[in-house]
Amino acid sequence: MTVKNIIAERVHHLFWDKDWPCVPAVLTIYKEIFKADINDDVIAASRGLNGGGQYGAQCGLLEANLMFIALLGKERDYTQEQINELCAEFSGCFEKKFKSLLCREIRPEGFVPENPPHLCETRTVDSMLFALEFYGDKMNLTPIVT
């Protein structure tokens, strides 16, 4: 099974079977595919970001990756300055790729009551694959898939 297929399968499960917003879903998948040391309390706390994925401010797909960069950087003994630089660089790359940093602009159809749930399922997979390239290029990190 490819990394893309694993990510797509896990995103679908966490969105539809657990009804999770994007930040804890992304962090959970990174924990699995990178064998990363992400505390379950961090994942639980991330569920509240951006109003549990319902407010539409800073995109959770960005937030999850910034959190992961900081957690991984700390684990690898990066300085805070190095972590900040990587986060700023990722934010710029993310904005260039997705044309915004705001959930309400990145999310298909924005936020209206008539929208079905989990409109960002495909966008989540795409953003994670985009992030994997960044992690490989900038942090020498590749998924551990068994």
Short mmCIF file of C-alpha atoms in Angstrom, two decimals:
data_model
loop_
_atom_site.label_atom_id
_atom_site.label_comp_id
_atom_site.label_asym_id
_atom_site.label_seq_id
_atom_site.Cartn_x
_atom_site.Cartn_y
_atom_site.Cartn_z
CA MET A 1 0.00 0.00 0.00
CA THR A 2 1.37 3.44 -0.91
CA VAL A 3 1.79 6.27 1.57
CA LYS A 4 -0.91 8.19 -0.29
CA ASN A 5 -3.33 5.28 0.09
CA ILE A 6 -2.52 4.91 3.79
CA ILE A 7 -3.07 8.62 4.37
CA ALA A 8 -6.32 8.64 2.39
CA GLU A 9 -7.63 5.59 4.27
CA ARG A 10 -6.71 7.00 7.69
CA VAL A 11 -8.12 10.48 6.90
CA HIS A 12 -11.39 8.89 5.80
CA HIS A 13 -11.59 6.76 8.95
CA LEU A 14 -10.78 9.59 11.36
CA PHE A 15 -13.14 12.03 9.65
CA TRP A 16 -16.14 9.77 9.07
CA ASP A 17 -15.89 7.07 11.75
CA LYS A 18 -14.61 9.30 14.56
CA ASP A 19 -15.89 12.68 13.31
CA TRP A 20 -12.55 14.33 14.06
CA PRO A 21 -11.52 17.74 12.72
CA CYS A 22 -8.40 17.98 10.61
CA VAL A 23 -5.76 18.94 13.22
CA PRO A 24 -6.01 15.86 15.47
CA ALA A 25 -6.53 13.64 12.43
CA VAL A 26 -3.36 14.90 10.75
CA LEU A 27 -1.31 14.68 13.95
CA THR A 28 -2.55 11.14 14.61
CA ILE A 29 -1.60 10.04 11.11
CA TYR A 30 1.85 11.64 11.44
CA LYS A 31 2.27 9.86 14.76
CA GLU A 32 1.57 6.59 12.95
CA ILE A 33 3.49 7.03 9.70
CA PHE A 34 6.55 8.68 11.24
CA LYS A 35 6.46 6.72 14.51
CA ALA A 36 6.59 10.18 16.07
CA ASP A 37 6.50 10.76 19.79
CA ILE A 38 3.32 12.84 19.94
CA ASN A 39 1.62 12.73 23.31
CA ASP A 40 -2.06 11.81 23.25
CA ASP A 41 -2.75 14.93 25.37
CA VAL A 42 -1.35 17.09 22.57
CA ILE A 43 -3.65 15.40 20.07
CA ALA A 44 -6.60 15.78 22.44
CA ALA A 45 -5.84 19.48 22.99
CA SER A 46 -5.55 20.05 19.24
CA ARG A 47 -9.23 19.14 18.85
CA GLY A 48 -10.13 22.61 20.11
CA LEU A 49 -8.08 24.54 17.58
CA ASN A 50 -10.09 26.76 15.26
CA GLY A 51 -13.24 26.03 17.25
CA GLY A 52 -12.97 22.31 16.63
CA GLY A 53 -12.62 22.95 12.92
CA GLN A 54 -15.80 25.03 12.76
CA TYR A 55 -14.68 28.64 13.02
CA GLY A 56 -12.92 29.13 9.69
CA ALA A 57 -9.90 31.13 10.86
CA GLN A 58 -6.34 29.80 10.38
CA CYS A 59 -6.53 26.53 8.46
CA GLY A 60 -6.15 23.43 10.61
CA LEU A 61 -4.14 21.78 7.86
CA LEU A 62 -1.56 24.51 8.38
CA GLU A 63 -1.88 24.39 12.19
CA ALA A 64 -1.31 20.63 12.34
CA ASN A 65 1.86 20.90 10.28
CA LEU A 66 3.22 23.80 12.30
CA MET A 67 2.62 21.81 15.47
CA PHE A 68 4.34 18.78 13.94
CA ILE A 69 7.35 20.84 12.85
CA ALA A 70 7.68 22.23 16.39
CA LEU A 71 7.26 18.82 18.05
CA LEU A 72 9.70 17.12 15.70
CA GLY A 73 12.14 20.01 15.96
CA LYS A 74 12.11 19.78 19.75
CA GLU A 75 12.65 16.01 19.53
CA ARG A 76 15.63 16.61 17.23
CA ASP A 77 17.09 19.34 19.47
CA TYR A 78 16.52 22.14 16.96
CA THR A 79 16.80 25.61 18.41
CA GLN A 80 13.65 27.67 18.74
CA GLU A 81 15.02 29.90 16.00
CA GLN A 82 15.39 26.90 13.65
CA ILE A 83 11.86 25.76 14.46
CA ASN A 84 10.50 29.27 13.86
CA GLU A 85 12.31 29.52 10.53
CA LEU A 86 10.95 26.14 9.38
CA CYS A 87 7.43 27.10 10.47
CA ALA A 88 7.65 30.42 8.63
CA GLU A 89 9.00 28.72 5.51
CA PHE A 90 6.29 26.06 5.62
CA SER A 91 3.60 28.73 6.07
CA GLY A 92 4.86 30.58 2.99
CA CYS A 93 4.96 27.40 0.92
CA PHE A 94 1.50 26.39 2.16
CA GLU A 95 0.04 29.79 1.29
CA LYS A 96 1.59 29.68 -2.17
CA LYS A 97 0.22 26.17 -2.80
CA PHE A 98 -3.28 26.63 -1.34
CA LYS A 99 -3.66 30.39 -2.06
CA SER A 100 -4.52 31.25 1.56
CA LEU A 101 -3.87 30.44 5.20
CA LEU A 102 -7.54 30.76 6.13
CA CYS A 103 -9.78 27.74 6.48
CA ARG A 104 -12.84 29.60 5.20
CA GLU A 105 -10.96 30.35 1.95
CA ILE A 106 -9.28 26.96 1.52
CA ARG A 107 -12.28 24.82 2.43
CA PRO A 108 -14.43 23.97 -0.58
CA GLU A 109 -17.57 26.13 -0.43
CA GLY A 110 -16.39 27.86 2.76
CA PHE A 111 -18.77 27.53 5.70
CA VAL A 112 -22.53 27.49 5.15
CA PRO A 113 -25.09 25.49 7.13
CA GLU A 114 -26.08 23.43 4.08
CA ASN A 115 -22.57 22.02 3.61
CA PRO A 116 -22.09 18.32 4.21
CA PRO A 117 -19.47 17.36 6.79
CA HIS A 118 -15.80 16.78 6.04
CA LEU A 119 -15.58 18.76 2.81
CA CYS A 120 -11.81 18.91 3.27
CA GLU A 121 -11.17 15.17 3.07
CA THR A 122 -9.42 15.36 -0.31
CA ARG A 123 -7.76 18.67 0.58
CA THR A 124 -6.42 17.05 3.78
CA VAL A 125 -4.79 14.23 1.85
CA ASP A 126 -3.35 16.69 -0.68
CA SER A 127 -1.96 18.93 2.06
CA MET A 128 -0.36 16.00 3.86
CA LEU A 129 1.34 14.80 0.67
CA PHE A 130 2.53 18.38 0.11
CA ALA A 131 3.89 18.45 3.67
CA LEU A 132 5.68 15.13 3.21
CA GLU A 133 7.72 16.68 0.40
CA PHE A 134 8.60 19.62 2.65
CA TYR A 135 9.62 17.29 5.49
CA GLY A 136 11.77 15.23 3.17
CA ASP A 137 13.48 18.27 1.66
CA LYS A 138 13.90 20.41 4.78
CA MET A 139 14.03 17.93 7.66
CA ASN A 140 15.28 14.74 6.02
CA LEU A 141 12.17 12.90 7.19
CA THR A 142 10.37 10.11 5.38
CA PRO A 143 7.40 8.02 6.48
CA ILE A 144 7.99 4.62 8.03
CA VAL A 145 5.41 2.43 6.37
CA THR A 146 5.17 -1.26 7.15
#
